[in-house]
mmCIF file of C-alpha atoms and ligand atoms in Angstrom:
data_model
loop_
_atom_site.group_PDB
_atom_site.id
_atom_site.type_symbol
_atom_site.label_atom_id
_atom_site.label_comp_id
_atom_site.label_asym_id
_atom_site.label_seq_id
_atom_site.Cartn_x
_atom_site.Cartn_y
_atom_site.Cartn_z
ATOM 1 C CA UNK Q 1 78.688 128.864 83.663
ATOM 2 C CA UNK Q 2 78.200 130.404 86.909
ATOM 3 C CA UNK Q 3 80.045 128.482 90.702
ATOM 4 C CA UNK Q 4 76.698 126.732 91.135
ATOM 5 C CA UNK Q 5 76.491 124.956 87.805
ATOM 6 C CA UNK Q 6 80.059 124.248 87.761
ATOM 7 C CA UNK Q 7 79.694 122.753 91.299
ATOM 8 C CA UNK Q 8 76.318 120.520 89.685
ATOM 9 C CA UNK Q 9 77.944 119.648 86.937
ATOM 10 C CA UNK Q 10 81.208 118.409 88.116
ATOM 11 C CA UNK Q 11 81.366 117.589 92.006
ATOM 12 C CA UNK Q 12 77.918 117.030 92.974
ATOM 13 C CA UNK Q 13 78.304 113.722 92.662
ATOM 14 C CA UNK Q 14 75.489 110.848 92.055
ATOM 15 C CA UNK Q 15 75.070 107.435 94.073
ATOM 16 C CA UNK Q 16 76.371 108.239 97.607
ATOM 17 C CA UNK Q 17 77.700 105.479 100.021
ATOM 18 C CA UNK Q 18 74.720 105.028 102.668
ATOM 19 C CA UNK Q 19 77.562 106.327 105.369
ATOM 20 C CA UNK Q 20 76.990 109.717 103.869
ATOM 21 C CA UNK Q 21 73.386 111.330 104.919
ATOM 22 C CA UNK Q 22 74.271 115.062 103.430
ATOM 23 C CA UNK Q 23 76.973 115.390 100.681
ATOM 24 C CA UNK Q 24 77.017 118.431 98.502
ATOM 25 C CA UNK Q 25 74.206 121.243 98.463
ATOM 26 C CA UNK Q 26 73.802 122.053 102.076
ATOM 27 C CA UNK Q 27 76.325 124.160 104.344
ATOM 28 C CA UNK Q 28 77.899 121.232 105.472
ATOM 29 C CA UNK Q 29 78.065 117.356 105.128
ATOM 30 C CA UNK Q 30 76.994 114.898 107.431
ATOM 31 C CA UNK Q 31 78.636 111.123 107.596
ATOM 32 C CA UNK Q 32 78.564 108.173 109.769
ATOM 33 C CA UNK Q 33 81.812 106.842 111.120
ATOM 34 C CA UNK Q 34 81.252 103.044 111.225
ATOM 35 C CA UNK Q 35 81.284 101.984 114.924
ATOM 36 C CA UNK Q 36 83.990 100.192 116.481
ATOM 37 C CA UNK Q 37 86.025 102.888 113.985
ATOM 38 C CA UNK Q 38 88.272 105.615 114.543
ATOM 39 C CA UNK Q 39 88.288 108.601 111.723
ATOM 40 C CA UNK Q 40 91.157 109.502 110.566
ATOM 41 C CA UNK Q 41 91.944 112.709 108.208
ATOM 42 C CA UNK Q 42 94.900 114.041 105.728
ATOM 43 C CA UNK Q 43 94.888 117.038 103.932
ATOM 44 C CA UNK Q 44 97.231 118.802 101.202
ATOM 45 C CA UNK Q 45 97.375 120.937 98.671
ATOM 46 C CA UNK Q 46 98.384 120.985 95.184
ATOM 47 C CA UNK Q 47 100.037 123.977 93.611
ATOM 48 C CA UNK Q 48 100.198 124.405 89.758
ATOM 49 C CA UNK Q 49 104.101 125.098 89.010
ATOM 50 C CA UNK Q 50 105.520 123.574 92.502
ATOM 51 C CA UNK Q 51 103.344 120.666 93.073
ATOM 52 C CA UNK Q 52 103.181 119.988 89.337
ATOM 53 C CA UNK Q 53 104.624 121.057 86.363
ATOM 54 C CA UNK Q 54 102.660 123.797 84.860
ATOM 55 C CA UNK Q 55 101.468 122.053 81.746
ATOM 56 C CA UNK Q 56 100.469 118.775 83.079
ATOM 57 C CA UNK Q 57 97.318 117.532 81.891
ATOM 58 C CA UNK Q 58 94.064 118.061 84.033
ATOM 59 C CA UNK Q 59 92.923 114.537 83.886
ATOM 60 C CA UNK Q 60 96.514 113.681 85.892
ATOM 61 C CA UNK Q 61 96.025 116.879 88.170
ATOM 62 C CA UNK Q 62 92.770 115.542 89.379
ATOM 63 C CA UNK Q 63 93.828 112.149 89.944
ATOM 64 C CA UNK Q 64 97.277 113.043 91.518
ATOM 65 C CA UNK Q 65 95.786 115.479 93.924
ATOM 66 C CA UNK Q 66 93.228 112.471 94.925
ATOM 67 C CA UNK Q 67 95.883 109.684 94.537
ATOM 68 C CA UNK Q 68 98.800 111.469 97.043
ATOM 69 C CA UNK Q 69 96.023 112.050 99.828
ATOM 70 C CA UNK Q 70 94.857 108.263 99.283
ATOM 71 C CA UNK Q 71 98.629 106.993 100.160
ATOM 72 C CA UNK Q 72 98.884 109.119 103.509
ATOM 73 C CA UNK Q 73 95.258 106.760 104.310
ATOM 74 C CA UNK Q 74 97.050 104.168 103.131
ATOM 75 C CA UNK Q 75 100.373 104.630 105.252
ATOM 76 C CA UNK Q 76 97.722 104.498 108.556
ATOM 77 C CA UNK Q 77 95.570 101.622 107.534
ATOM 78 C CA UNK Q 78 92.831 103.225 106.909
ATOM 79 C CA UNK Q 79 90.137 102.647 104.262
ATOM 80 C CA UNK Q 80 88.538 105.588 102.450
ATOM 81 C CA UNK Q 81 85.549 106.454 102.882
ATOM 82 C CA UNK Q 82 85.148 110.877 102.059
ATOM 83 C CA UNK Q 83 87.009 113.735 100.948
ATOM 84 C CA UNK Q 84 86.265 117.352 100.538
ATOM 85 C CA UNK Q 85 87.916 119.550 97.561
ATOM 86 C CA UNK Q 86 89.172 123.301 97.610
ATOM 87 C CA UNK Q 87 89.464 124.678 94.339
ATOM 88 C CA UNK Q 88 90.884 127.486 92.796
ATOM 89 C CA UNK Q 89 90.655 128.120 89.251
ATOM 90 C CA UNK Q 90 92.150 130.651 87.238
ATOM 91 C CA UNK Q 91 88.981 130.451 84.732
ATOM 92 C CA UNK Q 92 86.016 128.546 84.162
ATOM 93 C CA UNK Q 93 87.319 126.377 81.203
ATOM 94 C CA UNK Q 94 84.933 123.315 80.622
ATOM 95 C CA UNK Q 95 87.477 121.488 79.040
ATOM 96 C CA UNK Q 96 89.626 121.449 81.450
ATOM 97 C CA UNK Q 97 86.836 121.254 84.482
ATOM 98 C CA UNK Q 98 85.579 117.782 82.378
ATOM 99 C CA UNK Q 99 88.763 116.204 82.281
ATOM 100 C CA UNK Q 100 90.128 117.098 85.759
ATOM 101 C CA UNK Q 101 86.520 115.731 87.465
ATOM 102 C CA UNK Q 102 87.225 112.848 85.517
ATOM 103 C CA UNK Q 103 91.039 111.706 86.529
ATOM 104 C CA UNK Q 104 89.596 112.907 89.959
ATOM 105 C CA UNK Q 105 86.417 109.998 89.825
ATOM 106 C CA UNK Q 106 87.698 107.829 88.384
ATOM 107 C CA UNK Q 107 89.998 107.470 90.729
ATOM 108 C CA UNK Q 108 87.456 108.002 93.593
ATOM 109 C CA UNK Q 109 85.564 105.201 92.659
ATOM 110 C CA UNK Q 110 88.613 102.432 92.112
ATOM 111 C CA UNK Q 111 89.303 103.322 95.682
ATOM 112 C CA UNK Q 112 85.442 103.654 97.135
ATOM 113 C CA UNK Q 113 85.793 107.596 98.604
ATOM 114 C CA UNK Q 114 83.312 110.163 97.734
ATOM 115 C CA UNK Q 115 83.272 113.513 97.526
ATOM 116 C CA UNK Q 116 81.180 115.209 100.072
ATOM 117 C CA UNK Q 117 81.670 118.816 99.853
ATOM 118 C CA UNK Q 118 84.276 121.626 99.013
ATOM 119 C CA UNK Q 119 84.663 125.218 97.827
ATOM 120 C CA UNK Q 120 85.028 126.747 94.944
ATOM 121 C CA UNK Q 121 87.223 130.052 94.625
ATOM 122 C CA UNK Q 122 89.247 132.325 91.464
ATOM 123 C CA UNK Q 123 93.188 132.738 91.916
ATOM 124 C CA UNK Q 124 95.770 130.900 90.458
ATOM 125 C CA UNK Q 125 95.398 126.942 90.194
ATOM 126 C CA UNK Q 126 94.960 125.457 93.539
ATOM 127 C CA UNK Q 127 94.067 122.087 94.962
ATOM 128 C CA UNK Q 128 93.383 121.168 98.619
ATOM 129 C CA UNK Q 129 91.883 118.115 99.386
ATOM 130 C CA UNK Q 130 91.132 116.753 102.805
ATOM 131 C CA UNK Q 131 90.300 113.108 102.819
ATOM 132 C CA UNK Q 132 88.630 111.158 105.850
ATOM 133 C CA UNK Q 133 89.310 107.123 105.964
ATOM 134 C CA UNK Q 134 88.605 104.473 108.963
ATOM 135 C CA UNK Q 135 90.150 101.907 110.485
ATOM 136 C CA UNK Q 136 89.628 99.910 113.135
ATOM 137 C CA UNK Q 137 89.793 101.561 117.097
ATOM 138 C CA UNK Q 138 93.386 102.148 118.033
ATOM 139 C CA UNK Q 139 94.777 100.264 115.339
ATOM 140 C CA UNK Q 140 95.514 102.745 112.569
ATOM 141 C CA UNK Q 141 99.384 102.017 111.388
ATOM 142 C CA UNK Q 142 101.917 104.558 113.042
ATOM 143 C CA UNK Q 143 105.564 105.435 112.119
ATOM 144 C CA UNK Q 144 106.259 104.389 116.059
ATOM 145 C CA UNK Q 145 106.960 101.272 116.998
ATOM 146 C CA UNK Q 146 109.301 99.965 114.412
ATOM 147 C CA UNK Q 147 111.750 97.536 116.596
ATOM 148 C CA UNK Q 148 115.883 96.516 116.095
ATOM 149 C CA UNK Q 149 115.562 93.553 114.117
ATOM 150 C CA UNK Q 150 112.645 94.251 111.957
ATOM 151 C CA UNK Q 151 113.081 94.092 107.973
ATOM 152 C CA UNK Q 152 112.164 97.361 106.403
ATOM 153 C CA UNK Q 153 110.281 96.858 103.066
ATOM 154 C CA UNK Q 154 108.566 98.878 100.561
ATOM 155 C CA UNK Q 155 105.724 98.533 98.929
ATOM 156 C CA UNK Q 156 107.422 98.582 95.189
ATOM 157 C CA UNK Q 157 110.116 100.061 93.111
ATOM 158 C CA UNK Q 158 111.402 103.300 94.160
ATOM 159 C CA UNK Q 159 112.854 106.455 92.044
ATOM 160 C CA UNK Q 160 110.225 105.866 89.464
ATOM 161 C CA UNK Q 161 108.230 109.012 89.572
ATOM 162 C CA UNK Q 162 111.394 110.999 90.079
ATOM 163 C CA UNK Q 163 113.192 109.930 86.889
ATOM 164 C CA UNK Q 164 109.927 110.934 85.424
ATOM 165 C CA UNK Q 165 110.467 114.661 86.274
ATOM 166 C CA UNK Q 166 113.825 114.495 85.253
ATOM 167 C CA UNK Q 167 112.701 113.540 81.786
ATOM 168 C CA UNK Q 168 109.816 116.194 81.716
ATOM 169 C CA UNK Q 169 111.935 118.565 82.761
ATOM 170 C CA UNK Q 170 114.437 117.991 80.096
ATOM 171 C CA UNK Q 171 117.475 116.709 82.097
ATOM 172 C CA UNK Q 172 117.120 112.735 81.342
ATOM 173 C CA UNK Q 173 117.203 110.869 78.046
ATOM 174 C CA UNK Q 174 115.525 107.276 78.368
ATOM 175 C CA UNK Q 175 113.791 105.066 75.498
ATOM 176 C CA UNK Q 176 110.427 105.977 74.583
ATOM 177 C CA UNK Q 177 108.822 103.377 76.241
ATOM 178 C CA UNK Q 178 110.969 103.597 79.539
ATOM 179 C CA UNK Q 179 110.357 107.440 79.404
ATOM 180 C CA UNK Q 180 106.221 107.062 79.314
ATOM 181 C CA UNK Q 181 106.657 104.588 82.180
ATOM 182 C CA UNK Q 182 108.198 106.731 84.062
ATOM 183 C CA UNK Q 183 106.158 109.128 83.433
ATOM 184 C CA UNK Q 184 103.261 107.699 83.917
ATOM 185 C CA UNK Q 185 104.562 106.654 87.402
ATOM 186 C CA UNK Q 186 104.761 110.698 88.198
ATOM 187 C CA UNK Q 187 101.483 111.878 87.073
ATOM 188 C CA UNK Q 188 99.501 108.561 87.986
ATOM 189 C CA UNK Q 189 100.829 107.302 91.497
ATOM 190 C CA UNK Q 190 99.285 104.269 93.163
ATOM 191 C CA UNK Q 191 97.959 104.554 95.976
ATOM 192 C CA UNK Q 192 98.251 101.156 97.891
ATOM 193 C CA UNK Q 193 94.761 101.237 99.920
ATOM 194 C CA UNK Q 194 94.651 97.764 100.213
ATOM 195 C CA UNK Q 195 98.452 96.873 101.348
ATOM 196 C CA UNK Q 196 97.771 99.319 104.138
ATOM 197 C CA UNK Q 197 94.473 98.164 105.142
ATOM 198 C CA UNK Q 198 96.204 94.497 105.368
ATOM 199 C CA UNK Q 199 98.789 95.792 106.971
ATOM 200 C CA UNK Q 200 96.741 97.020 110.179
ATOM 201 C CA UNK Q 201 97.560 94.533 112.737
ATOM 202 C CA UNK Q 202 100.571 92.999 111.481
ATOM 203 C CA UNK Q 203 103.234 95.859 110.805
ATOM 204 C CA UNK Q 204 104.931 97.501 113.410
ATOM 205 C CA UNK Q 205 105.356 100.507 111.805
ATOM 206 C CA UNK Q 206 104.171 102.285 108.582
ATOM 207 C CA UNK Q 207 104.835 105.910 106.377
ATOM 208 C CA UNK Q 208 104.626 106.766 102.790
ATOM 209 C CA UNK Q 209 107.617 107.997 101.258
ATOM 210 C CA UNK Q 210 106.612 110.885 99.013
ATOM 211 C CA UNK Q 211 110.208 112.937 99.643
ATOM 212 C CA UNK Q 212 112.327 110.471 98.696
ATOM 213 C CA UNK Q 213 113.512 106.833 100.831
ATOM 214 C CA UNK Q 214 115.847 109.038 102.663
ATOM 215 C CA UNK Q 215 114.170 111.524 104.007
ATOM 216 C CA UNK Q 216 110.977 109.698 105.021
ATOM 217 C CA UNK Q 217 113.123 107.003 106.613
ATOM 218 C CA UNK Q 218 114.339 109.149 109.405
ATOM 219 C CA UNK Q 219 110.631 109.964 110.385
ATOM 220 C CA UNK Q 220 110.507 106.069 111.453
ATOM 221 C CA UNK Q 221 113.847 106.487 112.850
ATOM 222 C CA UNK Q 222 112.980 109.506 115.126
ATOM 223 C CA UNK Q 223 109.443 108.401 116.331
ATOM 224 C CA UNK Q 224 110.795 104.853 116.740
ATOM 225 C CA UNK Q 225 113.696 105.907 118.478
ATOM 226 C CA UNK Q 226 115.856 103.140 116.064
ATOM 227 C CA UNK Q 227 118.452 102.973 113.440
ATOM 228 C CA UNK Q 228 118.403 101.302 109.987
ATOM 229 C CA UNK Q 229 120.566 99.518 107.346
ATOM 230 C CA UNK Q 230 119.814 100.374 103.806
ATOM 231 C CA UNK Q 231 121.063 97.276 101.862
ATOM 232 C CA UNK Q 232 121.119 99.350 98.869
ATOM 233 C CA UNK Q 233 122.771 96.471 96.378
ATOM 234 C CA UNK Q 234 119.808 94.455 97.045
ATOM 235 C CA UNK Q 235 117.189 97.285 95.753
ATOM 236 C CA UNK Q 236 115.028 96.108 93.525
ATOM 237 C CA UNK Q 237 114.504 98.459 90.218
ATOM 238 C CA UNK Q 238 112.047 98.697 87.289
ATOM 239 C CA UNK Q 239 113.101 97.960 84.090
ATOM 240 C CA UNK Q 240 113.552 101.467 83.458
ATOM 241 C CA UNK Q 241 115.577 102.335 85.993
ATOM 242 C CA UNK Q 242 117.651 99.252 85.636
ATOM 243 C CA UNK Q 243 118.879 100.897 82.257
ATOM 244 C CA UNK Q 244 120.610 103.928 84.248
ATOM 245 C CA UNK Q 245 123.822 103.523 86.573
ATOM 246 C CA UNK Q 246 123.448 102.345 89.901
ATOM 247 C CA UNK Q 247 124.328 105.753 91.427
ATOM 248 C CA UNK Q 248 122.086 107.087 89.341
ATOM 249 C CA UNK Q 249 119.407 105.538 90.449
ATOM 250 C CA UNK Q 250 120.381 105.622 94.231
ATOM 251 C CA UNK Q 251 120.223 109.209 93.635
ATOM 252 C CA UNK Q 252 116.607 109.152 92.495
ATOM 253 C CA UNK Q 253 115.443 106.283 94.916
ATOM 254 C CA UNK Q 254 116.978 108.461 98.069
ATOM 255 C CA UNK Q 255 116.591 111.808 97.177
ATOM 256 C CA UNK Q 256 113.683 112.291 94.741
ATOM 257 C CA UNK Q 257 109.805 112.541 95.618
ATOM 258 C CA UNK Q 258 107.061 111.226 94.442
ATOM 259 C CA UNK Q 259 107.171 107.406 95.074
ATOM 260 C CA UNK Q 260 103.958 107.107 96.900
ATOM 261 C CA UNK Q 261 104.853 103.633 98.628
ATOM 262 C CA UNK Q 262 104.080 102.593 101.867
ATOM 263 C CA UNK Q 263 107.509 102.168 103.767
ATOM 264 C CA UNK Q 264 106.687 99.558 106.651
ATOM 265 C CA UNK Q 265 108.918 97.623 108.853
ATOM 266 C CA UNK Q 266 107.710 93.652 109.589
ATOM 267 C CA UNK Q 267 109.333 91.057 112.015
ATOM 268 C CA UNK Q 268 111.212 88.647 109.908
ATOM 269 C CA UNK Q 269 108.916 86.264 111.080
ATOM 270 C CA UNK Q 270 105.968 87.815 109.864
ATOM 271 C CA UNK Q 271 107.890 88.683 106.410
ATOM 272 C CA UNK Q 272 108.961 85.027 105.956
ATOM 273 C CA UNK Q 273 105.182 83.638 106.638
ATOM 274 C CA UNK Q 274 103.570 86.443 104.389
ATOM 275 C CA UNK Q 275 105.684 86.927 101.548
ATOM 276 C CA UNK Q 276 103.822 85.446 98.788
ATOM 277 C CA UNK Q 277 100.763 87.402 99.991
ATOM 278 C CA UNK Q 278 102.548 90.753 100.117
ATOM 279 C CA UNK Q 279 103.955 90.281 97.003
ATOM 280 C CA UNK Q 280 100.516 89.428 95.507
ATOM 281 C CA UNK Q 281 99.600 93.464 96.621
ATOM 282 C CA UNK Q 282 102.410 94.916 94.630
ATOM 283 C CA UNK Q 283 106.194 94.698 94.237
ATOM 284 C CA UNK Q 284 107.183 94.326 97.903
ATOM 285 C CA UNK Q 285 110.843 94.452 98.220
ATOM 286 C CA UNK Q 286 113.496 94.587 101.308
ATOM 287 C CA UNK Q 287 115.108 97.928 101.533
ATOM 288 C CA UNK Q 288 117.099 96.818 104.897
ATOM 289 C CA UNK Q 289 116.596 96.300 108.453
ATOM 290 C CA UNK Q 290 115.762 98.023 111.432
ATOM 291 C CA UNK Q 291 118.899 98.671 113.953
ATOM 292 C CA UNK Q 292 119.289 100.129 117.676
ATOM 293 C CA UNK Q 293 121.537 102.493 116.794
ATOM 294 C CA UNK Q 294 118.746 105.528 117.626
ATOM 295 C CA UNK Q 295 118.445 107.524 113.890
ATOM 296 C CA UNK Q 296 121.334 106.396 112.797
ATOM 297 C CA UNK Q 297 121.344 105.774 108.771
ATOM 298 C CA UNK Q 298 123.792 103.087 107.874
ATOM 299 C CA UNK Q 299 124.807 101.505 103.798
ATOM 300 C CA UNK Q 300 125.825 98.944 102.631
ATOM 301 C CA UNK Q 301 128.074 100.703 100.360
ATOM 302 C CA UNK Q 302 128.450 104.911 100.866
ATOM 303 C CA UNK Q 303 126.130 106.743 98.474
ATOM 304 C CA UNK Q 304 129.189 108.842 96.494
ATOM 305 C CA UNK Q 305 126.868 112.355 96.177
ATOM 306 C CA UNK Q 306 125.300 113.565 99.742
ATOM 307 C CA UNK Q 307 121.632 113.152 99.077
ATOM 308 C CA UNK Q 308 119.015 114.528 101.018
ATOM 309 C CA UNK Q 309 114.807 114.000 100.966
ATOM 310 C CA UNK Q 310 112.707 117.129 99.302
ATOM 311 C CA UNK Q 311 111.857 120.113 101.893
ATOM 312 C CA UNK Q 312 110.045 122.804 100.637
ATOM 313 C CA UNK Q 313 111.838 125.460 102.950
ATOM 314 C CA UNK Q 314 114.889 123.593 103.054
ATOM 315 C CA UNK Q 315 116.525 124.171 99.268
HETATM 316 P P1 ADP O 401 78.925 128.114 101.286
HETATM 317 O O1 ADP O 401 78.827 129.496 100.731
HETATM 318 O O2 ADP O 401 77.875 127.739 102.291
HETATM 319 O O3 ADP O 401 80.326 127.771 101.730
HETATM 320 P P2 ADP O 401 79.353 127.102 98.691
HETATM 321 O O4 ADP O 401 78.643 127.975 97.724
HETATM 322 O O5 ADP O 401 80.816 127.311 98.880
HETATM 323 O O6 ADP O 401 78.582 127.151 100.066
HETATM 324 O O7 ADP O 401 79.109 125.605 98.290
HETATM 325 C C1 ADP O 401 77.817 125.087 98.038
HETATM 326 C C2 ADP O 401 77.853 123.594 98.192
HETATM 327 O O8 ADP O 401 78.703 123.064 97.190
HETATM 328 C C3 ADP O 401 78.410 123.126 99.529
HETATM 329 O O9 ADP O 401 77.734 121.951 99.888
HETATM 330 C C4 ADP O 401 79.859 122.816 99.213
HETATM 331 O O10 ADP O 401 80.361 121.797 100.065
HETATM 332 C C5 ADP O 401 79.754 122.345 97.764
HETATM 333 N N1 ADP O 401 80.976 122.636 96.998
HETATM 334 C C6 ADP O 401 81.498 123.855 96.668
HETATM 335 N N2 ADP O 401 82.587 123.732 95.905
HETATM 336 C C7 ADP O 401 82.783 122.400 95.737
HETATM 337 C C8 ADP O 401 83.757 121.621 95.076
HETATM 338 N N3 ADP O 401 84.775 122.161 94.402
HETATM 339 N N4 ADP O 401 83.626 120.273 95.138
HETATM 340 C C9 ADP O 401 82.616 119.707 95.816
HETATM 341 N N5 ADP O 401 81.675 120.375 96.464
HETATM 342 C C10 ADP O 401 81.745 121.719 96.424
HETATM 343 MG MG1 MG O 402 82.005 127.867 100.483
#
């Protein structure tokens, strides 16, 4: 199979939206930004033994790579419209190719983007994909303008996804069925398009946390200019997590990766006249509140280990 069949047979892609007038085949793509819309575009790449374990399955390679540029359109309020895809293969291994394209589409479609273009390369196993969404003029969901006062919530239960390394990796024991949970959780995030889209207009400030609660928090903190109080015995866990100690799970919850929620902050207003819809778009829970002492971190009890968020030049 030569780059042009592969292309054909995987990524050239039938039934276009009619906002794309050129997707694959030609030198470039050409789309239509809804008017009245900004565009708004996220890239990252996926590396095959930092990214991802080595041996993870293709099917979850090709939806993860999707699924973690779908939460960073989430965390602005934007709704998906196209991506691109940068590939590097080590081989040409249909197998592999089939069920990649597949965890890739069919998460495409649940979430209405479509592939309009890429490039094809040999090296070791490589994924970049750049992913354009919309959202209304000037109202795309920033991590400024979070304000003292404000409830900080997430968009479900955090330290999933990093328990489920853990237990790849060897260095957790949890009951089957807790273990493929988890599990599931890291390979197959959620991306929560349409908390984010219902978001725009009422939050006053929005992130996903993919480094771990932490971490991510502080970006609020610093382009808010505002504190917060992490109520962390009022966390709310899965039932996997739940069987682990609390400190534990604190340490997965602050310091692990992965999560893919949207971390927003809400008036308690807003939070006390929207609840039941929030909750209808996932797990929503209250993590805290917003404070004015400028990115300053404060617990309700002190975390016993010093945790910090995932940097990859900061080990
Ligand atoms: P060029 O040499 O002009 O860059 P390519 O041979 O790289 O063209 O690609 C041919 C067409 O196939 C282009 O429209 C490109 O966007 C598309 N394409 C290449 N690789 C991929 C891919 N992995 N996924 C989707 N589209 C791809
Ligand atoms: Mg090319």
């Amino acid at each position: 199979m030569n780059e042009f069949d592969l292309i054909k047979t995987y990524f050239d892609w039938p039934n276009p939206p009619n906002t794309v007038s050129i997707g694959v085949g030609d030198d470039a793509a050409i789309v239509q930004v809804p008017s009245g819309e900004d565009l708004l575009i996220s890239v990252d790449t996926f590396i095959s033994g930092v990214h991802f374990p080595s041996d993870t399955p293709a099917d979850a390679i090709g939806y993860k790579a999707l699924a973690v540029n779908l939460s960073d359109l989430a965390a602005m309020g934007a709704t998906p419209r196209w991506f691109t895809l940068a590939l590097t293969l080590p081989e040409v291994n249909p197998l592999w190719l089939q069920a990649f394209a597949q965890g890739l589409k069919t998460l495409a479609d649940a979430h209405g983007i479509f592939l309009i273009g890429g490039d094809t390369t040999r090296g070791a196993l490589s994924i970049t994909i750049q992913v354009m969404g919309t959202a209304p003029k000037q109202q795309a969901l920033l991590r400024q303008g979070a304000k003292a006062g404000d409830l900080l919530l997430a968009s479900g239960y955090l330290g999933d996804a990093a328990a489920g390394l853990a237990l790849v990796q060897g260095r957790l024991n949890l009951p089957a069925w807790a273990s493929d949970y988890c599990i599931k959780r890291l390979n197959y995030p959620s991306p929560r398009t349409r908390l984010g889209t219902w978001l725009v207009d009422k939050a006053s400030s929005c992130m996903d946390i993919s480094d771990g609660l932490l971490g991510d928090v502080k970006h609020i903190l610093q382009r808010s200019q505002v504190g917060a109080r992490l109520n962390t015995q009022q966390f709310r866990w899965s039932k996997a997590l739940a069987l682990l100690p609390m400190e534990q799970r604190l340490a997965y919850a602050l310091g692990g990766g992965d999560d893919y929620e949207l971390l927003f902050t809400l008036p308690p207003i807003l939070w006390a006249r929207w609840q039941s819809e929030l909750l209808a778009y996932s797990d929503v829970q209250v993590l805290g509140c917003i404070t004015n002492q400028v990115e300053c971190i404060e617990f309700d009890q002190m975390p016993s280990k010093s945790i910090k968020g995932y940097d990859h030049f900061d080990n």
